[in-house]
Coordinates of C-alpha atoms in Angstrom, one line a residue:
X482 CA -22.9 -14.8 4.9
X483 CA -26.0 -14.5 6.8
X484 CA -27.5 -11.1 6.3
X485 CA -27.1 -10.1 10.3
X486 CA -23.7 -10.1 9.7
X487 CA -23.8 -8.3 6.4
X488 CA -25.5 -5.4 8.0
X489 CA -23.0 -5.1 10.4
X490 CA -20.2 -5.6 8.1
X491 CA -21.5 -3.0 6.2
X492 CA -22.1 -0.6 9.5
X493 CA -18.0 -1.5 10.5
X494 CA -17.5 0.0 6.8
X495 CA -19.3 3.2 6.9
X496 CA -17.6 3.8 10.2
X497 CA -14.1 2.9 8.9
X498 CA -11.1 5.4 8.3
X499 CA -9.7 5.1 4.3
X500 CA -6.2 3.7 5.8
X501 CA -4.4 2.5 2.3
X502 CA -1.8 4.7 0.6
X503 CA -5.1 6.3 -1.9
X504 CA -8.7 7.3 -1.0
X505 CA -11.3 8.6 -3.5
X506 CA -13.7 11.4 -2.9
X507 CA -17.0 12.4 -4.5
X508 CA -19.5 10.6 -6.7
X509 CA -18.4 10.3 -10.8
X510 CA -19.4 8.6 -13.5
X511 CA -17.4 8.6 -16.8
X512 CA -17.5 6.2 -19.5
X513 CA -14.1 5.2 -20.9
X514 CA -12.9 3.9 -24.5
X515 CA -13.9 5.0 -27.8
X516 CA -16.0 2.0 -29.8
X517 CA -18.4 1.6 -32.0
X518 CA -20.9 1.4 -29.2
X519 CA -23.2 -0.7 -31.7
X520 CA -20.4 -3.5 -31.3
X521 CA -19.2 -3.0 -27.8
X522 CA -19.9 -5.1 -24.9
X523 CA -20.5 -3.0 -21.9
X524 CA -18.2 -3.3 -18.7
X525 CA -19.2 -1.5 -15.6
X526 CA -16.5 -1.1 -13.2
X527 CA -16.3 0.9 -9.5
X528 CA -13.7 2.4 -7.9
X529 CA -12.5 4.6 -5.0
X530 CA -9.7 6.1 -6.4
X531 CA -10.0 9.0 -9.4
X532 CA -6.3 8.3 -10.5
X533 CA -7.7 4.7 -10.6
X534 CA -10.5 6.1 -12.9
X535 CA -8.2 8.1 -15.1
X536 CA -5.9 4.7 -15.7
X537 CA -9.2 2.4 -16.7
X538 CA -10.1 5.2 -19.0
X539 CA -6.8 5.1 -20.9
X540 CA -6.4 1.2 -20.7
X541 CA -9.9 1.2 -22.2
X542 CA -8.8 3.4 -24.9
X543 CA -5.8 1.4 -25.5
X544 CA -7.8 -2.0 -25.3
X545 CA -9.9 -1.5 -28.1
X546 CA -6.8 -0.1 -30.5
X547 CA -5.1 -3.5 -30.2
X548 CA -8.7 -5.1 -30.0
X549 CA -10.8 -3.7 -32.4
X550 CA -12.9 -7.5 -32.6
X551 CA -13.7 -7.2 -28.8
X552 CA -14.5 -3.9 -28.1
X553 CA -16.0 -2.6 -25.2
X554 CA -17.9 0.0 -23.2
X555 CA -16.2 0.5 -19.8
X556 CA -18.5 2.6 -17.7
X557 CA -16.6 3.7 -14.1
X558 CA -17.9 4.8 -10.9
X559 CA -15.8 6.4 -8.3
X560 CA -17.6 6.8 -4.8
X561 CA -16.0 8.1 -1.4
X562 CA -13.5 4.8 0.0
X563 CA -15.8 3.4 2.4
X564 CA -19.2 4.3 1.1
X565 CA -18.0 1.9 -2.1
X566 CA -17.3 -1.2 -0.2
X567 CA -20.1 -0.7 1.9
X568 CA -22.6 -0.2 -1.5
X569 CA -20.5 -3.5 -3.8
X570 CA -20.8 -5.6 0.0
X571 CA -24.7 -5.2 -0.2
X572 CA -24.8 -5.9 -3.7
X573 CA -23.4 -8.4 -3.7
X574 CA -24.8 -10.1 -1.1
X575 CA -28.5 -9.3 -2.4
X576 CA -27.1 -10.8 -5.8
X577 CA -28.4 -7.2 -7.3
X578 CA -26.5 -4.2 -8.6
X579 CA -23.1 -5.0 -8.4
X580 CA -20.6 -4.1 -11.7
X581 CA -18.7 -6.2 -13.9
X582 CA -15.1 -5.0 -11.8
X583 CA -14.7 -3.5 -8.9
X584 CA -11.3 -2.0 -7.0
X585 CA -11.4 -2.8 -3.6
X586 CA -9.2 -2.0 -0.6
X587 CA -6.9 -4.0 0.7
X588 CA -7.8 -3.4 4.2
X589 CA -12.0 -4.5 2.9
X590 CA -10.9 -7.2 0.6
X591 CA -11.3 -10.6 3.3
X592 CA -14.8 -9.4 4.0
X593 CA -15.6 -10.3 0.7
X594 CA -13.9 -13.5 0.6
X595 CA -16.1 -14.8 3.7
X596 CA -19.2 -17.4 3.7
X597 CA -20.2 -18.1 -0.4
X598 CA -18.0 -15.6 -2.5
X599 CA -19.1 -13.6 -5.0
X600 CA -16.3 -12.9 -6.6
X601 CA -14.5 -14.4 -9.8
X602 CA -11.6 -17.0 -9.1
X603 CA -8.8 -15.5 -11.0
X604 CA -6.1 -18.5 -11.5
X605 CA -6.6 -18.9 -15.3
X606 CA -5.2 -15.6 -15.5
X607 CA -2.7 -15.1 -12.8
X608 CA -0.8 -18.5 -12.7
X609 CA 0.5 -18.5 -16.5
X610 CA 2.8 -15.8 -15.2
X611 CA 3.2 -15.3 -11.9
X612 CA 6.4 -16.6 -11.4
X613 CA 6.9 -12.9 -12.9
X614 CA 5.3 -11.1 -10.1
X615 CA 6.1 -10.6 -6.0
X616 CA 3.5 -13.7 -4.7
X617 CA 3.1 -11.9 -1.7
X618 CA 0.7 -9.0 -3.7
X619 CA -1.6 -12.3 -5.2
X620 CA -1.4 -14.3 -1.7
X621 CA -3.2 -11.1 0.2
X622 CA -6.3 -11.2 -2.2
X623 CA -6.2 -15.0 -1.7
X624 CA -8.3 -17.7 -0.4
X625 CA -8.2 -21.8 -0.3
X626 CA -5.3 -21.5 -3.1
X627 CA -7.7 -19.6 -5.2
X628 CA -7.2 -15.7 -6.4
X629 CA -9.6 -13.1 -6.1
X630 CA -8.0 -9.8 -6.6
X631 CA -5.2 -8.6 -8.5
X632 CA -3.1 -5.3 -7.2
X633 CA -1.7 -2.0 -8.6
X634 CA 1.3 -1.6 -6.5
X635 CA 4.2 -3.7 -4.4
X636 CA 3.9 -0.8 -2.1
X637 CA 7.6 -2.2 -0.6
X638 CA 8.7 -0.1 2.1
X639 CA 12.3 2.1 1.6
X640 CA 13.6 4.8 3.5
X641 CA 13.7 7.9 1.5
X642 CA 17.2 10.0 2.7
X643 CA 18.0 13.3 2.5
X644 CA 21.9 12.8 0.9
X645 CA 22.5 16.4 1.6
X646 CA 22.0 16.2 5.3
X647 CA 23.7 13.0 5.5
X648 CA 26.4 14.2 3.5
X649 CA 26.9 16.9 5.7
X650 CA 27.1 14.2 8.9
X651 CA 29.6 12.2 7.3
X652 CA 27.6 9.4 7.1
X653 CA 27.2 7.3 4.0
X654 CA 23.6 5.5 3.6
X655 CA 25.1 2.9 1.9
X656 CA 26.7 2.2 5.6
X657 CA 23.6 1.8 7.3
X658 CA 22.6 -1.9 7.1
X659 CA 20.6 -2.1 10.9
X660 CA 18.3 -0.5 13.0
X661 CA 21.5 0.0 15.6
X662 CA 23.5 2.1 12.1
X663 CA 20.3 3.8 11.3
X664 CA 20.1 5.2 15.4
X665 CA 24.0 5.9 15.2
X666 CA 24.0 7.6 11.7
X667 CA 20.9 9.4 13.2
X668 CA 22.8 11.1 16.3
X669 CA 25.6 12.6 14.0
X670 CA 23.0 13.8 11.8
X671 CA 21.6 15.7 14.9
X672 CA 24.9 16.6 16.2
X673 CA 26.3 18.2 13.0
X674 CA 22.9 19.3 11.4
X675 CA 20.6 20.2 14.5
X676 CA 17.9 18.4 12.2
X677 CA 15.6 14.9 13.2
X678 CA 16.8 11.9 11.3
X679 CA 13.1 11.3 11.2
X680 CA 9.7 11.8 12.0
X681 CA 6.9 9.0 13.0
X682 CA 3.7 9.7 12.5
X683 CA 1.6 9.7 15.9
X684 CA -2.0 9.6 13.6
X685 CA -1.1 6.8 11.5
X686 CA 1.0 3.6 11.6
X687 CA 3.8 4.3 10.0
X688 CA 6.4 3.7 10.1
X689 CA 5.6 0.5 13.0
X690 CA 4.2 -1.7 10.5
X691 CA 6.5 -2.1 8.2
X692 CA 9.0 -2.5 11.0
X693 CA 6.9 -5.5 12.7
X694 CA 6.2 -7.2 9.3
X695 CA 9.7 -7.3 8.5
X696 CA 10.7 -9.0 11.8
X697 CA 7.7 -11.6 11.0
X698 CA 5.2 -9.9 12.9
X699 CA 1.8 -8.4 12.5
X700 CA -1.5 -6.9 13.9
X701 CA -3.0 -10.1 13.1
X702 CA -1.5 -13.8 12.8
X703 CA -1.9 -15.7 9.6
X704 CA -5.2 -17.3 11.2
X705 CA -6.6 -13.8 12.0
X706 CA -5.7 -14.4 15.6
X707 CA -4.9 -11.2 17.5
X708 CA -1.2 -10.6 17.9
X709 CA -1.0 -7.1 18.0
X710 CA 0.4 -6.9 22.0
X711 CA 3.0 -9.8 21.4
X712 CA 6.6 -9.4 22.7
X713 CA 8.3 -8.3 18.9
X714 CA 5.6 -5.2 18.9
X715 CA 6.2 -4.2 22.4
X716 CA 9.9 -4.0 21.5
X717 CA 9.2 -2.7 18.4
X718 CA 7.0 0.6 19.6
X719 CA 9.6 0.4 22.5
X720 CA 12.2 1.2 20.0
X721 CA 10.6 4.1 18.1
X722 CA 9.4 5.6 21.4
X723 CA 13.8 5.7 22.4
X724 CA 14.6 7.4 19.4
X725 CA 12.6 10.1 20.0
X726 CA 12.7 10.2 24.0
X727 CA 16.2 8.8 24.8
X728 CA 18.2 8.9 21.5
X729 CA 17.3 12.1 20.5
X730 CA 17.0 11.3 16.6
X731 CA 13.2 11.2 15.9
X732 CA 9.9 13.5 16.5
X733 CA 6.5 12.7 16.4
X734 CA 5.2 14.1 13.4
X735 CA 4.3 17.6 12.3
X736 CA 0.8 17.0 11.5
X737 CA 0.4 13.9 13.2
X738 CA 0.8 12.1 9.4
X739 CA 2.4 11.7 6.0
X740 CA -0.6 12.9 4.4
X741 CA -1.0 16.1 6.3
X742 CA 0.0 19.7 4.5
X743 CA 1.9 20.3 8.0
X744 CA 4.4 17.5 7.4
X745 CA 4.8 18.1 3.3
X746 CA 5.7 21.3 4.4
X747 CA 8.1 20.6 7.2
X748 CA 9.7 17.8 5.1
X749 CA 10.2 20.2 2.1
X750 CA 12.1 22.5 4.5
X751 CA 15.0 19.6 4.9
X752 CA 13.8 19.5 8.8
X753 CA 14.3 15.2 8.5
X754 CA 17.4 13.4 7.2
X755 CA 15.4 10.5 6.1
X756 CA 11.5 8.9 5.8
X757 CA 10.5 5.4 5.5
X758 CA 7.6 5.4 3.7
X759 CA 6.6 3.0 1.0
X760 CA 7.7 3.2 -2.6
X761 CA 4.1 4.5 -3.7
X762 CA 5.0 7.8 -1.6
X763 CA 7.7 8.9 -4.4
X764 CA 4.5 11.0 -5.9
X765 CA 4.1 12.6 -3.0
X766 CA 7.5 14.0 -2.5
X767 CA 7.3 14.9 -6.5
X768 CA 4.4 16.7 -5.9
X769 CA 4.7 18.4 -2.6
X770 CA 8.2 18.6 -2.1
X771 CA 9.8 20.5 -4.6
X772 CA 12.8 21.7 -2.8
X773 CA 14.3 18.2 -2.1
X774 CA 14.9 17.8 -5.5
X775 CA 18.1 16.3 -6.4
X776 CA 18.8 15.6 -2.8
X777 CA 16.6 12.3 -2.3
X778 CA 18.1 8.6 -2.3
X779 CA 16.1 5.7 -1.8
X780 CA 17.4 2.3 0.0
X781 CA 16.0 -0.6 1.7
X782 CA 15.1 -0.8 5.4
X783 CA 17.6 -1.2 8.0
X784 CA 17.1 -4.6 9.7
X785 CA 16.3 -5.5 13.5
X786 CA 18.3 -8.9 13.6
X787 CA 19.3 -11.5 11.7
X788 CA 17.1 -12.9 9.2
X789 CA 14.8 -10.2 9.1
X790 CA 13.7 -9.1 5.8
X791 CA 14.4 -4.9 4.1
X792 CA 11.0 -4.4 3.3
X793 CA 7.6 -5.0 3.6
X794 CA 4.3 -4.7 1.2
X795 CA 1.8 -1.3 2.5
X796 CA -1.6 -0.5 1.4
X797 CA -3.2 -2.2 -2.0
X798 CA -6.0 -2.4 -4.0
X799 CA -7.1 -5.6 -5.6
X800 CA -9.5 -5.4 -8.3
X801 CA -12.0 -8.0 -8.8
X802 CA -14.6 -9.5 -11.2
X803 CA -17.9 -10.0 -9.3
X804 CA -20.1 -13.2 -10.5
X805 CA -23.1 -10.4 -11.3
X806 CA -21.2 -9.8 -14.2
X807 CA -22.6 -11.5 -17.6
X808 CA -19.5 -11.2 -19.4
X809 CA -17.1 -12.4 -16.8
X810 CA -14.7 -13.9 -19.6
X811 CA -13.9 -10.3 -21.2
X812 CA -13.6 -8.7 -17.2
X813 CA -11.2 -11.0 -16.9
X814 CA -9.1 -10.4 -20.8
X815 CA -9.4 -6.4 -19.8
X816 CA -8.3 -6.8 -16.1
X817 CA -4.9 -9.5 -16.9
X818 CA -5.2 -6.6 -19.8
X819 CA -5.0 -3.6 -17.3
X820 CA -3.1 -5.2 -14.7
X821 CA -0.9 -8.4 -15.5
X822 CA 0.7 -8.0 -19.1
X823 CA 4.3 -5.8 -19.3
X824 CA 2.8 -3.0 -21.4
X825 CA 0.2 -2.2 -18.2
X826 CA 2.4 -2.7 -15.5
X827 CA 5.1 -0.2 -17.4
X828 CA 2.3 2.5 -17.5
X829 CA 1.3 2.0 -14.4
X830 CA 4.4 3.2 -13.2
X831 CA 4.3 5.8 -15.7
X832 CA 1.0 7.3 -14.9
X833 CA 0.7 6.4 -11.5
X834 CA 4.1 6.2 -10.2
X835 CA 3.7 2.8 -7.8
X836 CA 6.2 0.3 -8.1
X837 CA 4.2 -2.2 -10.1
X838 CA 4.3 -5.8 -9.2
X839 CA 5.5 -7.1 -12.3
X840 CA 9.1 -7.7 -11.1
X841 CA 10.3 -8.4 -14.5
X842 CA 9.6 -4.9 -15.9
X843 CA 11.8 -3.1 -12.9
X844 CA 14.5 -4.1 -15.3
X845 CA 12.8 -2.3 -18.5
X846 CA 14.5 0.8 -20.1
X847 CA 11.5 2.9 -18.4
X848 CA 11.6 2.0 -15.0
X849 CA 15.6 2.2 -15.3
X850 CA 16.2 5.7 -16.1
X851 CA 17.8 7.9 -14.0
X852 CA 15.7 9.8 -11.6
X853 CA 16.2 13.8 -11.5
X854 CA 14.7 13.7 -8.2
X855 CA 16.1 11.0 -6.8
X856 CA 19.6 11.6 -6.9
X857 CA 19.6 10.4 -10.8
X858 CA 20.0 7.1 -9.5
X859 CA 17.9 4.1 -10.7
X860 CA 15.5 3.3 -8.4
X861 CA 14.2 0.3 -9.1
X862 CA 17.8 -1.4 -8.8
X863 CA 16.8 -1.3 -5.1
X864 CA 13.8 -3.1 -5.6
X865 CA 15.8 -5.7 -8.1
X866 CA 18.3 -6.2 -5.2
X867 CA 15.2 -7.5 -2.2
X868 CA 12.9 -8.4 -4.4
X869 CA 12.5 -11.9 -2.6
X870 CA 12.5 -9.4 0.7
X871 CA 9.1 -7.8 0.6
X872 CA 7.2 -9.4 2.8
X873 CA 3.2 -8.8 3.1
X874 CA 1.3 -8.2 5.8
X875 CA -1.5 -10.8 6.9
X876 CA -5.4 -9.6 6.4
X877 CA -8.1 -10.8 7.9
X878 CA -12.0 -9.5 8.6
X879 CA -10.3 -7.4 12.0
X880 CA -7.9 -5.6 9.5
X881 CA -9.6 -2.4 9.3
X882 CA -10.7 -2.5 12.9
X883 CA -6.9 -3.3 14.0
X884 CA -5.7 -0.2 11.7
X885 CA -8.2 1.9 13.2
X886 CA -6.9 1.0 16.8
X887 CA -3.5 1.8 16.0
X888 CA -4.2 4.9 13.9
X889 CA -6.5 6.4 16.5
X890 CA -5.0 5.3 20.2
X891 CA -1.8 3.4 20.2
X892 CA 0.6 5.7 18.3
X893 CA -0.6 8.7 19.7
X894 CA -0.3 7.5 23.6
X895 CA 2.2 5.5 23.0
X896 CA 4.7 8.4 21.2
X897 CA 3.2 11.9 21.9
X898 CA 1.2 12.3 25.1
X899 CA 2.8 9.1 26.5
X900 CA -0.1 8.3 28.6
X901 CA 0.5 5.3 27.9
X902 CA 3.6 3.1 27.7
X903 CA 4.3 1.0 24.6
X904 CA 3.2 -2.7 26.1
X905 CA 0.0 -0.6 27.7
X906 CA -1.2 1.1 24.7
X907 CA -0.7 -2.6 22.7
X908 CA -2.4 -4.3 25.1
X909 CA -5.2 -1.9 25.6
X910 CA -6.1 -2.2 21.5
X911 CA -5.2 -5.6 21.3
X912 CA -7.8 -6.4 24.4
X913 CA -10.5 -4.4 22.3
X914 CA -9.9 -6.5 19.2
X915 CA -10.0 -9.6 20.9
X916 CA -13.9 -8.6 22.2
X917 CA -14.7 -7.7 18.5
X918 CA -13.8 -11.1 17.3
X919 CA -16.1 -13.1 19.9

């Protein structure tokens, strides 16, 4: 990459919105793992994410229990979303001051796999197993058949419903296997509740990605050609704006977001039958949503048409070993360590509650206990079920710029002032990132 265009890479960074399902803020520094520092090999790694922080620090604890003849000194970094990306990009394209392992953001990751890449190919440590893990998650942090980044999460998409509204509708989720069920259940939700079937957020993307990536569209096409204003979105956005405007069954969102206090509060009020939202959003409705206890089943996404797949893959973070590092053979042991074996991917459900992308652990006693919260059902039985059905979205260098477009104009116009119709507000972005890429 010619240092022109790393500048301005860098610049797009700065200016970008965090747009994954985490974002870290503030500056820290922490060193994790106890050793016998005389004997320990020291591992830098940065990150964006302080739950990301607080899961290194216990996997470096628990790596030099069960290694005590390779231990190490894992130093972590966490710096605002952007700022990071911006801060590894430059280092590593000066070859100076990058660590040994680095998280970064799904929506940054192909601007590090562009001109000579500095990161580690990851194959020796991904392909012994993956037949155990959804490809999809490796394929996104990919390039030339070659691995770059491993993630935390599936981040599958699911519709979170209230039961307790729906019971009182008459309607049975289990009933609801289309688009055309989900609009019908939603009307005699309305009709016997007075309550939304649902809310779509008017400040984010949600959920219109997942819907477009599940009919076998994107932003982007697999080449990183614009496709954001092709005929499937336009029907798509056409859709959502009818159930709210026409069918009566949605709102734009309180808040504008799924992040916002606005919504957590409005949702926690049992104002919406249902959410779809991906599986790493189950923390949020622990956390801020205490009411809907009890009431909450999960299931896959209604489909458009035949053919179309139940879910689809939001948001990531793929954590890579930069070629700075001088002890690139041990990254690599503590990252298949913290991310690929059975033990990690359990606790990284447990700590961090994201559907990890070890499939073969959804089955483990952990992952398959009945959920207070969510109904006491199993959860991860509807994972089990479309587990060949979670489909990724593509990524390319316009990813964050096509995100930003959709976050900031498209919804909005498009679904709350409506100054904009559907096809209009598509084409307008989509015009804008066609200039970018020239």
């Amino acid at each position: 990459m010619k240092k022109a265009s790393v500048t301005a890479v860098a610049s797009m960074l700065l200016l970008a919105s965090v747009l994954s399902g985490c974002s870290g803020d503030g500056t820290e520094s922490s060193t994790g793992g106890s050793s016998d520092s005389s004997k320990a090999v020291k591992l830098s790694l940065w990150t964006f994410q302080d739950l990301h922080k607080k899961y290194y620090e216990k996997t470096a604890e628990l790596w030099n229990q069960s290694h005590p003849d390779q231990p190490i000194e894992l130093s972590i970094d966490t710096y605002p979303n952007a700022e990071m990306h911006n801060k590894l990009l430059i280092a590593l394209q000066s070859g100076v001051g990058a660590p040994d392992i680095a998280d970064i953001n799904i929506n940054f990751f192909q601007n590090f796999l562009k001109g000579d890449i500095q990161l580690v190919e990851l194959n020796k440590i991904i392909e012994p197993e993956k037949d155990k893990f959804i490809q999809s998650r490796f394929d996104i942090y990919s390039k030339g058949g070659k691995y770059y980044g491993i993630d935390f999460h599936v981040g599958a998409t699911v519709v979170y419903y209230n039961k307790e509204l729906m019971d009182k509708a008459g309607v049975s989720v289990d009933n609801i296997k289309t688009w055309a069920d989900y609009i019908e259940a939603g009307k005699k939700v309305v009709a016997a509740t007075g309550k939304t079937m649902t809310a779509f957020e008017v400040t984010g993307q949600r959920p219109f990605w997942p819907m477009i990536v599940q009919r076998g569209s994107d932003y982007l096409d697999e080449k990183g050609n614009v496709i954001l204003d092709n005929e499937v979105n336009v029907k798509t956005l056409q859709a959502m704006k009818d159930m709210i405007y026409k069918d009566k069954i949605a709102v734009p969102m309180p808040g504008g977001n799924t992040g916002a206090e606005e919504f957590f509060t409005y949702m926690n009020k049992g104002e919406a039958a249902s959410l779809i939202m991906p599986m790493w959003y189950m923390s949020r409705f622990l956390e801020y949503m205490p009411d809907l206890k009890g009431k909450i089943v999960v299931r896959p996404m209604p489909v458009w048409e035949q053919g179309n797949v139940r879910s689809a893959g939001m948001g990531g973070t793929g954590t890579a070993v930069t070629k700075q590092s001088k002890n690139q053979e041990l990254a690599m042991k503590f990252l298949a360590y913290a991310k690929l074996s059975k033990e990690s991917n359990i606790r990284i459900w447990q700590e961090l509650k994201f559907d990890p992308i070890r499939w073969d652990v959804w089955n483990d006693p952990e992952l398959q206990k009945p959920d207070p919260y969510f109904n006491n059902e199993k959860i991860f039985n509807v994972l089990l079920d479309m587990k060949d059905e979670i489909k990724s979205p593509n990524m390319s260098e316009l990813s964050s710029a096509s995100q930003d477009l959709v976050n900031s104009n498209v919804m909005f116009k498009s679904l709350k002032d409506q100054s904009q119709t559907p096809e209009q507000a598509l084409k307008a972005a989509a015009d804008e990132l066609r200039k970018q890429k020239k």
